[in-house]
Short mmCIF file of C-alpha atoms and ligand atoms in Angstrom, two decimals:
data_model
loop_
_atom_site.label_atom_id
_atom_site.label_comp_id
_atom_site.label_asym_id
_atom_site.label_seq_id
_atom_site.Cartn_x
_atom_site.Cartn_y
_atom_site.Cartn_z
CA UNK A 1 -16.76 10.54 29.75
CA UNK A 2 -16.69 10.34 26.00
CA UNK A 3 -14.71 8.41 24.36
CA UNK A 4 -11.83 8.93 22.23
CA UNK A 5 -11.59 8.11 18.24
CA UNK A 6 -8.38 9.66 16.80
CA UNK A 7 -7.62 10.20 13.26
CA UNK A 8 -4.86 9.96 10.88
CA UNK A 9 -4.50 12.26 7.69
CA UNK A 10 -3.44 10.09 4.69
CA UNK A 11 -4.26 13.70 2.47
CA UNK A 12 -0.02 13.56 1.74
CA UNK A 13 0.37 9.56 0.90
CA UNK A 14 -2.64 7.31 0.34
CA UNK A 15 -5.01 10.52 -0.29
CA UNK A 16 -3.25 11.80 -3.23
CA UNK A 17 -1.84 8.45 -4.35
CA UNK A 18 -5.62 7.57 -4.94
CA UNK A 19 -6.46 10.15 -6.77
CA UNK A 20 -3.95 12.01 -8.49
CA UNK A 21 -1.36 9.01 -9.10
CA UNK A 22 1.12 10.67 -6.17
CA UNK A 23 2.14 13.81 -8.41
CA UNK A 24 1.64 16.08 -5.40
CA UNK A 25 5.02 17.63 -4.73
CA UNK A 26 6.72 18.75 -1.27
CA UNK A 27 6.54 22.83 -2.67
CA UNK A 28 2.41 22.11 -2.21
CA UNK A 29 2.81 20.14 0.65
CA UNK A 30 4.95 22.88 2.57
CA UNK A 31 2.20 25.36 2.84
CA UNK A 32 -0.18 23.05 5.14
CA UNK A 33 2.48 21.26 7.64
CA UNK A 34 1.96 24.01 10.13
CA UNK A 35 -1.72 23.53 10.52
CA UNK A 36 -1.67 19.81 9.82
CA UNK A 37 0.85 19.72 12.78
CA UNK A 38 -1.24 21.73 15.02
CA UNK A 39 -4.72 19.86 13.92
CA UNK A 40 -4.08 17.07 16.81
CA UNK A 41 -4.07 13.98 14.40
CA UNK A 42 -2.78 10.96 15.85
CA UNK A 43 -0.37 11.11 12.71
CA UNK A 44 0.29 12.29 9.37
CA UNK A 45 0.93 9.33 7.35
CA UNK A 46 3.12 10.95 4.77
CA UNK A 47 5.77 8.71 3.03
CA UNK A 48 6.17 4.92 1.64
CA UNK A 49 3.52 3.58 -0.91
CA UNK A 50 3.79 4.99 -4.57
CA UNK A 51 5.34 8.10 -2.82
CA UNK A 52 9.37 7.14 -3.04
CA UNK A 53 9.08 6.38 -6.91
CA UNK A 54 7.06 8.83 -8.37
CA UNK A 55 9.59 11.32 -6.49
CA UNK A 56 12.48 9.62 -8.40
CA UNK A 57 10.21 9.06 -11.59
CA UNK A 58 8.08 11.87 -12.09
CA UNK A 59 9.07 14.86 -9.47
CA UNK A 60 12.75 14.82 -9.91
CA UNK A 61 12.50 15.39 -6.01
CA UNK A 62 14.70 12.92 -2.92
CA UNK A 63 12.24 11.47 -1.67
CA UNK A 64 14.67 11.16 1.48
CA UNK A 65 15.32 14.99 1.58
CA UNK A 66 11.08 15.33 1.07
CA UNK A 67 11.18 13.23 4.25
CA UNK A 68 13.38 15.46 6.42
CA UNK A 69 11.55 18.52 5.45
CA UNK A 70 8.42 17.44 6.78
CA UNK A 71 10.09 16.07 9.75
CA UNK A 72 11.52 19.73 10.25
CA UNK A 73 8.21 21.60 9.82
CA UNK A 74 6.19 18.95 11.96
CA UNK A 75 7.44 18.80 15.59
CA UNK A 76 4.38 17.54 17.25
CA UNK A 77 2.99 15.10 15.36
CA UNK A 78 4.07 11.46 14.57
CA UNK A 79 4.79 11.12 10.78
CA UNK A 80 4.21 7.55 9.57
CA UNK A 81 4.67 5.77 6.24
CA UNK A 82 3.38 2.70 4.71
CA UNK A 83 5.90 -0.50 4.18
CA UNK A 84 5.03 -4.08 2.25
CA UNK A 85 7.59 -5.61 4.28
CA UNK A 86 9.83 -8.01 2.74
CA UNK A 87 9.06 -6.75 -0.01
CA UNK A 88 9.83 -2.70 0.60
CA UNK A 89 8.07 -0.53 -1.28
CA UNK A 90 8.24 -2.61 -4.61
CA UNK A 91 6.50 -6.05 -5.38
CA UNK A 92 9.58 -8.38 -5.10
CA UNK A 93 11.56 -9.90 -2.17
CA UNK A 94 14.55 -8.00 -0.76
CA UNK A 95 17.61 -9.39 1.07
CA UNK A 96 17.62 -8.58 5.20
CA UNK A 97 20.85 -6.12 4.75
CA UNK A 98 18.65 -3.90 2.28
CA UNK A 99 15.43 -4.42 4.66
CA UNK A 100 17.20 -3.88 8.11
CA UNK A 101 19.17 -0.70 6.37
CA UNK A 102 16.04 0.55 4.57
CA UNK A 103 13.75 0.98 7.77
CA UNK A 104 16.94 2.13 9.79
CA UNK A 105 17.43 4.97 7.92
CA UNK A 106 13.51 5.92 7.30
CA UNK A 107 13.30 5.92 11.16
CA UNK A 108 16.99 8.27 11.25
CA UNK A 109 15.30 10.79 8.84
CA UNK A 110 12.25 11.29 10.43
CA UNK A 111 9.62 8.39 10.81
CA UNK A 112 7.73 7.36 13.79
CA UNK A 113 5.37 5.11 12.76
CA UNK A 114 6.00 1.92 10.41
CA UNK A 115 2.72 0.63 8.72
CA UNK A 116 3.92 -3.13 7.41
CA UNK A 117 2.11 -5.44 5.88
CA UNK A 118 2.45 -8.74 3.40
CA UNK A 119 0.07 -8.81 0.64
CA UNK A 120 -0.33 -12.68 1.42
CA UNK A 121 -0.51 -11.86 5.32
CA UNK A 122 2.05 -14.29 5.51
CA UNK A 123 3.61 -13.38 8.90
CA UNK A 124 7.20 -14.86 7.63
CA UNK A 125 7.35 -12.00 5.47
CA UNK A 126 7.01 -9.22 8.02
CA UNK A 127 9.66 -10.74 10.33
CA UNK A 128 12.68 -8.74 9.38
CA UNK A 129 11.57 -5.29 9.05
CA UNK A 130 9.83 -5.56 12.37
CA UNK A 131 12.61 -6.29 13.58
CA UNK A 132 14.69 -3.65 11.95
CA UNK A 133 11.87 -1.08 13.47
CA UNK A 134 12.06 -1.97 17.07
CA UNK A 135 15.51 -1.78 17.09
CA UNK A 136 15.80 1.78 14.96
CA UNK A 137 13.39 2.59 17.47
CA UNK A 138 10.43 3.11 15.50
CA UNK A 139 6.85 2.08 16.37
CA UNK A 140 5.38 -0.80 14.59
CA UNK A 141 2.11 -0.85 13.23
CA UNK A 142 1.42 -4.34 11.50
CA UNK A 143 -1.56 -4.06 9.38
CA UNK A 144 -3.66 -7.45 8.01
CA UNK A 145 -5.03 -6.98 4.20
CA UNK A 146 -8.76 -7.08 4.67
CA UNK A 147 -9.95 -9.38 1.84
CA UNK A 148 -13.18 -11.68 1.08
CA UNK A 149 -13.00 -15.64 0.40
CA UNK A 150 -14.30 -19.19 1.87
CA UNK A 151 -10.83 -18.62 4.18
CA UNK A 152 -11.21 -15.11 4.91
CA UNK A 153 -13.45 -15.66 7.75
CA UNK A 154 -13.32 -13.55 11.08
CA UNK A 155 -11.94 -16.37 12.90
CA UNK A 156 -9.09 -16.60 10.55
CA UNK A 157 -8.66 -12.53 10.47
CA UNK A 158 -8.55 -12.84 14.45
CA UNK A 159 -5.88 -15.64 14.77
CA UNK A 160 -3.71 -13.65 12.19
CA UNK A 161 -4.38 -10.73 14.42
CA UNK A 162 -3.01 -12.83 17.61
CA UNK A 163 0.23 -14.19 15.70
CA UNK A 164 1.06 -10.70 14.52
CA UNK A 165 0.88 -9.37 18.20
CA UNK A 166 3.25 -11.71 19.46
CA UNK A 167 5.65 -10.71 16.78
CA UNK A 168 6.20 -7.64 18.64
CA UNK A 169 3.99 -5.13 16.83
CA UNK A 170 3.21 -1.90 18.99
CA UNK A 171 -0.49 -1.37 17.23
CA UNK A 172 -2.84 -3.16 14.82
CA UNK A 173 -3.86 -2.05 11.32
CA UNK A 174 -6.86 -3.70 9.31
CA UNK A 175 -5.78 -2.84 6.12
CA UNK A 176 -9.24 -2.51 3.51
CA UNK A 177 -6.86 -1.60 0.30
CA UNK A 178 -9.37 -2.51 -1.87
CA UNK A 179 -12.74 -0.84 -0.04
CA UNK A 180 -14.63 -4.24 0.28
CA UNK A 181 -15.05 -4.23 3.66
CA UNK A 182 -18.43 -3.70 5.02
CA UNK A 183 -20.07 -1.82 8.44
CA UNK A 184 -21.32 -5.42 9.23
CA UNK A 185 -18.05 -7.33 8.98
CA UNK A 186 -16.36 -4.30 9.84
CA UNK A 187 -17.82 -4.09 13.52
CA UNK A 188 -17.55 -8.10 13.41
CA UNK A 189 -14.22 -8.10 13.06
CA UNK A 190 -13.16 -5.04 15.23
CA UNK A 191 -14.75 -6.10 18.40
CA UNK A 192 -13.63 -9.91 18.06
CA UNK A 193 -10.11 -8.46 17.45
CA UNK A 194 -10.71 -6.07 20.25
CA UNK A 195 -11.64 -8.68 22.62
CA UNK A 196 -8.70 -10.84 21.69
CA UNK A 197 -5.67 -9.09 21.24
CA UNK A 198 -4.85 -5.92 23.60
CA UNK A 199 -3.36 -3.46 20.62
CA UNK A 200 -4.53 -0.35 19.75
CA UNK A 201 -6.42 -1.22 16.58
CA UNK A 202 -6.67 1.00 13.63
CA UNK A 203 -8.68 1.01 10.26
CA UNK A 204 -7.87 1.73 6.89
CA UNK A 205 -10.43 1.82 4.11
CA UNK A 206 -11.23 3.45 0.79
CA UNK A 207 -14.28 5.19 -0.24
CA UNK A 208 -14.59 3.41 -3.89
CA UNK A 209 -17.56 1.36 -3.48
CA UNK A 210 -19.49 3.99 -1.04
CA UNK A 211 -19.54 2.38 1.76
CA UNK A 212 -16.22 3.35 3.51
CA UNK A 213 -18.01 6.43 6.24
CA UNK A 214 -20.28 3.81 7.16
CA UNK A 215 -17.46 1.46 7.78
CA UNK A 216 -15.36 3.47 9.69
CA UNK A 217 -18.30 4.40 11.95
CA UNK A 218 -19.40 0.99 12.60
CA UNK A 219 -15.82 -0.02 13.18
CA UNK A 220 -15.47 3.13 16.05
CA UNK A 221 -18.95 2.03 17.42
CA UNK A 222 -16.76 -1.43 17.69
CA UNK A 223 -13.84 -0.18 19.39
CA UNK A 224 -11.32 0.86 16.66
CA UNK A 225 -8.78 3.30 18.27
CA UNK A 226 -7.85 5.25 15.20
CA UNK A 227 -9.29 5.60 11.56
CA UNK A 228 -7.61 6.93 8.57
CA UNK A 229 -9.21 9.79 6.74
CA UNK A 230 -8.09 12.59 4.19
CA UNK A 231 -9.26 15.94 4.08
CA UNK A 232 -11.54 17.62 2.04
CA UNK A 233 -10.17 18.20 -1.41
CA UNK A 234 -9.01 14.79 -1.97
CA UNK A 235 -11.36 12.59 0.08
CA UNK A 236 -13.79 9.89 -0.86
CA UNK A 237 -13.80 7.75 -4.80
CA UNK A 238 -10.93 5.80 -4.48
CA UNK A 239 -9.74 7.43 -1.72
CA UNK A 240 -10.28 7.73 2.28
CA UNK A 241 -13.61 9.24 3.46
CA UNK A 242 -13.74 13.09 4.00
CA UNK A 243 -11.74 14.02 7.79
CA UNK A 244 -13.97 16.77 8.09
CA UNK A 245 -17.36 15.01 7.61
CA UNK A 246 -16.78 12.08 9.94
CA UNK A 247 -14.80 14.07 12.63
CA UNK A 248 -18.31 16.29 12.90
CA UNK A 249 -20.43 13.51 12.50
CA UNK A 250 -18.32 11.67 15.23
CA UNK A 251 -18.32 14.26 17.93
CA UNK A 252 -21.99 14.73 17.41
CA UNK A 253 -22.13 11.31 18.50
CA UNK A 254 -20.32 12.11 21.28
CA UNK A 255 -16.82 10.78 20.69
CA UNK A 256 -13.80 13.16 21.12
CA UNK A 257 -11.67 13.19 18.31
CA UNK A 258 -8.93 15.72 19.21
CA UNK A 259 -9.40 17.56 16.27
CA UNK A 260 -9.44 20.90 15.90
CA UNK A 261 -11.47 21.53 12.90
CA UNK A 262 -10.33 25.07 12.43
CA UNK A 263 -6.85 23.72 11.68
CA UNK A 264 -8.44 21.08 8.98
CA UNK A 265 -10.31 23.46 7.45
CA UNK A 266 -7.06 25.80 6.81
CA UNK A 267 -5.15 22.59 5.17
CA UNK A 268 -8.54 22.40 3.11
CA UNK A 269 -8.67 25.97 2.06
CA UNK A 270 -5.22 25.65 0.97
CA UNK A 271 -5.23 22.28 -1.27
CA UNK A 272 -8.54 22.74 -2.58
CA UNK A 273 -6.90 24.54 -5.92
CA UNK A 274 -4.21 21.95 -5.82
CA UNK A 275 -6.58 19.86 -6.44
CA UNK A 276 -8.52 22.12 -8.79
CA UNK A 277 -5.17 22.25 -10.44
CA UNK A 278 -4.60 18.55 -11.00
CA UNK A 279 -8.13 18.40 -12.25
CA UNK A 280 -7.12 20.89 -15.21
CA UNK A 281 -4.19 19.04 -16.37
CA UNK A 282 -6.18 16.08 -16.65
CA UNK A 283 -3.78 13.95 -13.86
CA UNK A 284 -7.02 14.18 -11.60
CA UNK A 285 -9.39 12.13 -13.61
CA UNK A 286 -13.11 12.84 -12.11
CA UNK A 287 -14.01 8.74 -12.64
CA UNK A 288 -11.98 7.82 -9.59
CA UNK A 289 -14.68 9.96 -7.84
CA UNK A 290 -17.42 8.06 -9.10
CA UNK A 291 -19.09 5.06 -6.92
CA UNK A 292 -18.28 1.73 -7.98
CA UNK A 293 -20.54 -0.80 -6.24
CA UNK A 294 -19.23 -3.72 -8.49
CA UNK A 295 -16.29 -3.98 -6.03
CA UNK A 296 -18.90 -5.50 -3.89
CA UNK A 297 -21.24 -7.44 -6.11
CA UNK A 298 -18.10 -8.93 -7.14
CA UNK A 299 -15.55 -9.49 -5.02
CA UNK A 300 -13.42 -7.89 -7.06
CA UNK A 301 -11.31 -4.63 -6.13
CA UNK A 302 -12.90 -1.79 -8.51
CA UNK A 303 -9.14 -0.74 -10.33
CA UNK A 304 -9.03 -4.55 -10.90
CA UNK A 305 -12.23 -4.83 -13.09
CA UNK A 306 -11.24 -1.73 -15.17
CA UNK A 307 -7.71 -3.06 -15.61
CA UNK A 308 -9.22 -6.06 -16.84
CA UNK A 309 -12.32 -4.24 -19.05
CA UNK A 310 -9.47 -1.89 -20.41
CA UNK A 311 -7.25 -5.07 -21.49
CA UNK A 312 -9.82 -6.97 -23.54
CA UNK A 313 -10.62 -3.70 -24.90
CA UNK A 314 -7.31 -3.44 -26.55
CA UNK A 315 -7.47 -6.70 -28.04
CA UNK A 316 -10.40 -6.02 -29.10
CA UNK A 317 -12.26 -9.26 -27.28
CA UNK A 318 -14.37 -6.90 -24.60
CA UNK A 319 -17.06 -9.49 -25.09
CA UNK A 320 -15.40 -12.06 -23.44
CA UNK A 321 -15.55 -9.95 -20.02
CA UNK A 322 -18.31 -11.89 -18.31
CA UNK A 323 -16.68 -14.61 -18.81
CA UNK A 324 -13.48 -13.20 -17.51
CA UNK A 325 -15.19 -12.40 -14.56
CA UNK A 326 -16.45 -15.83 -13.41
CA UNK A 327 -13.14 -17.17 -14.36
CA UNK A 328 -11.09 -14.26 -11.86
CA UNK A 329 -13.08 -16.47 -8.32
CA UNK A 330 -12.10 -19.76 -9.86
CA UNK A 331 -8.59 -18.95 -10.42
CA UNK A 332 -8.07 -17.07 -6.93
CA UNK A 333 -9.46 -20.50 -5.14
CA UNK A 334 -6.95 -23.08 -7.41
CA UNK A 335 -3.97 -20.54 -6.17
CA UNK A 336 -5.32 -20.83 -2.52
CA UNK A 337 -7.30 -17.26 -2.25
CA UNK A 338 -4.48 -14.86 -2.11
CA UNK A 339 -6.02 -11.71 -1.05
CA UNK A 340 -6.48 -8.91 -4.48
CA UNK A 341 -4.01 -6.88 -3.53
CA UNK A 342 -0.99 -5.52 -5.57
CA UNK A 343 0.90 -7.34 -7.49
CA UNK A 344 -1.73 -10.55 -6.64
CA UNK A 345 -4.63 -8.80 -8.11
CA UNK A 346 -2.91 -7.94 -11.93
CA UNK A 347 -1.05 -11.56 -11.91
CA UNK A 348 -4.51 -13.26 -10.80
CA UNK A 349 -7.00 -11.04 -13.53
CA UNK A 350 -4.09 -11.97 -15.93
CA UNK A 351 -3.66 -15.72 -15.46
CA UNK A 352 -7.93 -15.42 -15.47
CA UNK A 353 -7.81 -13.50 -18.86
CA UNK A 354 -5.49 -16.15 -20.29
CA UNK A 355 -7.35 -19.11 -19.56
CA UNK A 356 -10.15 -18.02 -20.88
CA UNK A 357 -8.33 -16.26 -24.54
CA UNK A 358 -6.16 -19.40 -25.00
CA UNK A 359 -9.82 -22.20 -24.02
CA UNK A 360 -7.68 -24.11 -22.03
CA UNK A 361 -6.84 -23.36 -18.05
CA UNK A 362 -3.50 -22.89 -17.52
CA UNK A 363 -1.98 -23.36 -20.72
CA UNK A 364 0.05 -20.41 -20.41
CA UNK A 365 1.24 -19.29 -17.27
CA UNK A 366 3.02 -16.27 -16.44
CA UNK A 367 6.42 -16.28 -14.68
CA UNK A 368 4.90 -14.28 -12.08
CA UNK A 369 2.34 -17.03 -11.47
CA UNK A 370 5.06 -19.93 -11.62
CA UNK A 371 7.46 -18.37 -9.15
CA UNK A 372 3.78 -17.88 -7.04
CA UNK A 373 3.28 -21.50 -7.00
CA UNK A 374 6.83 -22.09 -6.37
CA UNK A 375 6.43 -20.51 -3.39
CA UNK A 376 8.32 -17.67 -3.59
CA UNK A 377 6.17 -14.84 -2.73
CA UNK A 378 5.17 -16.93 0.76
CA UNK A 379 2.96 -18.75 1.62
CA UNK A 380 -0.61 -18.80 0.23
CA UNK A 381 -3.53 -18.03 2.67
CA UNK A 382 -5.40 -21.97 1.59
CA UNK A 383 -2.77 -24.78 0.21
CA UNK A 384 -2.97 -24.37 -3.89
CA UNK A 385 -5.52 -26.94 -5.95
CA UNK A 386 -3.06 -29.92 -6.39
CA UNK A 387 -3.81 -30.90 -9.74
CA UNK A 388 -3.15 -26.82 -10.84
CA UNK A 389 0.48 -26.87 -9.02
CA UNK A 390 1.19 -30.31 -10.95
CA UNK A 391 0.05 -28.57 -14.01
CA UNK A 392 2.28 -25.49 -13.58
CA UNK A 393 4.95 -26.65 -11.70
CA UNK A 394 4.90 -30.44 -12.22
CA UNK A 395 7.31 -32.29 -9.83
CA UNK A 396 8.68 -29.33 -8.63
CA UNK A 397 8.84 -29.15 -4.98
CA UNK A 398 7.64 -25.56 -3.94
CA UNK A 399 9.90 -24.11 -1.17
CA UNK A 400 8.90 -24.44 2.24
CA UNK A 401 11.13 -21.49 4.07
CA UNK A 402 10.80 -18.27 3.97
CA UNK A 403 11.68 -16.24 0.39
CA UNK A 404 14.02 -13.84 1.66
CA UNK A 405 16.22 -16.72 3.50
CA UNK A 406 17.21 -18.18 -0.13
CA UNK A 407 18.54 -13.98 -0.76
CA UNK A 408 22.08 -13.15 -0.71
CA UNK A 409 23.09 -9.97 1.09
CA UNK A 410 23.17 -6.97 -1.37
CA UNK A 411 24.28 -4.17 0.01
CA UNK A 412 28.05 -4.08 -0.32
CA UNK A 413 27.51 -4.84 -4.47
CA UNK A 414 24.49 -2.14 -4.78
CA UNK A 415 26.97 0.73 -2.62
CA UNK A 416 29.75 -0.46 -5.43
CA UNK A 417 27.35 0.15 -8.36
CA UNK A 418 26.28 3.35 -7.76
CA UNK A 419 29.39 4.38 -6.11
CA UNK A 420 29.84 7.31 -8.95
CA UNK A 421 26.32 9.21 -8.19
CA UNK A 422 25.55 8.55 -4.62
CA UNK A 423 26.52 10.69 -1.70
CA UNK A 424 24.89 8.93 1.23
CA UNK A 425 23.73 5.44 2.29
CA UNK A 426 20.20 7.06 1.39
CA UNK A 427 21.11 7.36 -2.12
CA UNK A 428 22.53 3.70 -2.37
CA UNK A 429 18.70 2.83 -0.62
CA UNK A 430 17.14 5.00 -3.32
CA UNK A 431 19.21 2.77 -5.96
CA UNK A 432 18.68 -0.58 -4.20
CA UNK A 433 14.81 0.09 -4.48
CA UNK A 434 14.49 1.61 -7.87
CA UNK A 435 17.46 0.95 -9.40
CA UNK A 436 16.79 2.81 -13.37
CA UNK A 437 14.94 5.62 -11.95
CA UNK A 438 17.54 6.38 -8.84
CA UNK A 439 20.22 6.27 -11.09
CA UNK A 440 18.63 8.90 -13.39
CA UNK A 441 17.84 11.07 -10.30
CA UNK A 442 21.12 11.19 -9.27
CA UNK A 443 22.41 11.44 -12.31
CA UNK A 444 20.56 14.25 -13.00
CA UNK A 445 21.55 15.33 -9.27
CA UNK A 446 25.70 15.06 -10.35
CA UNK A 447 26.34 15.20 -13.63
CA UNK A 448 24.86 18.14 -15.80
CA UNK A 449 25.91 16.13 -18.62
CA UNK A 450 23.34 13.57 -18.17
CA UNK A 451 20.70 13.18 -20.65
CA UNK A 452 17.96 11.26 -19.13
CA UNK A 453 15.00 13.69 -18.74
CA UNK A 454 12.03 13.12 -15.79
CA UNK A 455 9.34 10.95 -17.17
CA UNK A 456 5.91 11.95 -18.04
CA UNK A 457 4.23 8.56 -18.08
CA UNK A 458 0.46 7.63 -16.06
CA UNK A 459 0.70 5.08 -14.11
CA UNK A 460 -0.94 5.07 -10.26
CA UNK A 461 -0.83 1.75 -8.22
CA UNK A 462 -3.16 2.65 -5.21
CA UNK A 463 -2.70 0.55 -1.92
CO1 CO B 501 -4.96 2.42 0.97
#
């Protein structure tokens, strides 16, 4: 009997967050439900990430209404979003009331399936809105940030793996954000997972380096229960290898992935001048297409190095990038190898760049960096260099608990300040996660006196 590989379509979240900074909005989206619904994915992961903000920001669209849409126009299929968990969809710790009411209602409106991780894959962090799932009723898919260090080793990927299933998680994500995972460590890792913990075990990866079909194949040929993959018109670069291409090359290989490719091909036929679109106002910039094996030489997440190159370049010291570079591994080990992964990648290539500008480590520190080694993003994956916390911290005792416990509850002051635009508990979430760009949504929403326009401004974080 052949065996099963299922997919999910990331084409609506991490698909177009990749490559056209999440600008897609729900009047292209509309068009394509019916056939992405009948297509047999496993789900449509379709919300969370960059998706929520740029809404607000960019779209002048709820993101909560965008949400119930697609809930009403797919009836077969699970819909599933993408959470950081303590930390929401931002980069800072929320209080439990704003967590536990947050995934509530994204359950209530139409999600089935929770992806939630913690960029330090500290397990503390993920406690709460786990929690909050399971009892909205929600399925919980935990996911561990794939990275690469002396601590990163299987072993330590496979124990994480076992702590997270005894949390209560329903499946297993390993999440490659930054597309340095390879088919080697990739079946490594999936069959000592396999073996180990009895989850269904999915895996996320992106294309950027060139590696990520390869990947997900070795990672099936491992066990792996589900893959992520977008279609056609926005697949591959920075983004998730091509649905089409691997669901063909998988069934020829004799795995049955439930797809039927007629239905992928019509959500295809339909984006591809989306896409064409985006590419002639420039949003779609053809260089996130392009193959960037550095990611793997280095270490280093591909967006990360051309953050970095694009930084010296404006203060005019580009010749200092190699040197940059072999600084970036030496600061990652002093902080204890947090993986590169939003907001830990741009705080470590920044506390990097500064040590080497100012010739003296750690002479200026970002705040970002000190609250880090205070311990308030969680705990780091190795303990932090002792003689780098004394010079950052000094006597300062970091705190041992978790972050969130030393929150107050917000909710009842957050429903109080926005009490004169919102008109559900949604729109008090909405302002509780993005507090200047909620309020000029529903400003805009309620008062046609209100002056703030939608902003034009690039900016893509891709997870
Ligand atoms: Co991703």
């Amino acid at each position: 009997m052949a065996k099963t590989v299922k997919f999910t379509e990331t084409i609506l979240r991490d698909g177009q967050q990749s490559q056209i900074a999440t600008r897609m909005p729900l009047s292209d989206m509309l068009p394509v439900l019916p056939a992405l619904d009948a297509a047999g994915y496993e789900a449509l992961e379709v919300w969370g990430g960059a998706t929520f903000d740029s809404c607000l920001r960019f779209l002048n669209e709820d993101p909560w209404e965008r949400l119930r849409t697609i809930r009403k126009h797919v009836k077969h299929t699970k819909l599933q979003m993408l959470l950081r968990g303590q930390n929401l969809l931002g980069y800072r710790n929320y209080p439990d009331d704003v967590v536990e009411e947050f995934v509530k209602k994204s359950v209530e409106n139409g999600i089935d399936v929770i992806r939630i991780f913690d960029a330090l894959n500290d397990v503390r962090n993920l406690t709460t809105s786990i929690r909050a799932a399971r009892e909205a009723g929600g399925q919980v898919q935990a996911a561990i940030c794939y990275t690469t260090s002396d601590v990163h080793t299987v072993e330590y990927f496979v124990d994480l793996a076992a702590q997270i299933e005894q949390l209560g998680a329903d499946a297993l994500c390993i999440k490659d954000m930054a597309g340095v995972l390879t088919p080697a460590v990739a079946f490594d890792l999936v069959s000592q997972i396999k073996a180990r913990v009895d989850l269904p075990l999915e895996l996320h990866t992106h294309s950027t380096a060139g590696i990520g079909q390869m990947t997900l194949l070795k990672a099936v040929e491992a066990g792996a229960d589900i893959i992520d993959t977008c279609a056609a018109p926005l697949a591959e670069g920075t983004s998730q290898p091509c649905t089409e291409s691997l669901a063909i090359a998988l069934s020829e290989l004799g795995y049955d992935t439930c797809l039927d490719l007629d239905q992928v091909e019509l959500v295809s036929q339909h984006l591809a001048p989306v896409r064409d679109r985006f590419l002639a106002d420039g949003i779609l910039n053809p260089k996130v297409l392009a193959v960037e094996p550095k990611a793997l030489l280095y270490k280093v997440p591909g967006g990360m190095l051309s953050n970095m190159i694009n930084q010296l370049k404006e203060m005019g010291i580009e010749n200092r990038y190699s040197e940059v570079l072999t600084e970036v591994p030496r600061v990652r080990a002093d902080l204890g190898y947090p993986p590169l992964v939003t907001p830990l990648s741009q705080m470590v290539g920044t506390q990097a760049m500064m040590n080497v500008i100012s010739g003296e480590r750690y002479k200026i520190v970002p705040q970002e960096i000190n609250d880090y080694v205070h311990g308030l993003y969680g705990r780091p994956p190795a303990p932090i260099d002792p003689e780098v916390q004394q010079d950052i911290i000094g006597d300062d005792e970091p705190v041992s608990c978790r972050p969130a416990d030393l929150l107050e509850p917000a909710l009842p002051r957050l429903r109080e300040e926005i009490a004169c635009y919102a008109r559900s508990e949604e729109d008090v979430l909405s302002y509780a996660l993005f507090p200047e760009q909620a309020r000029d949504f529903l400003g805009r929403r309620e008062d046609p006196f209100y002056d703030v326009p939608v902003q034009e401004v690039n900016v893509s974080i891709a997870v």
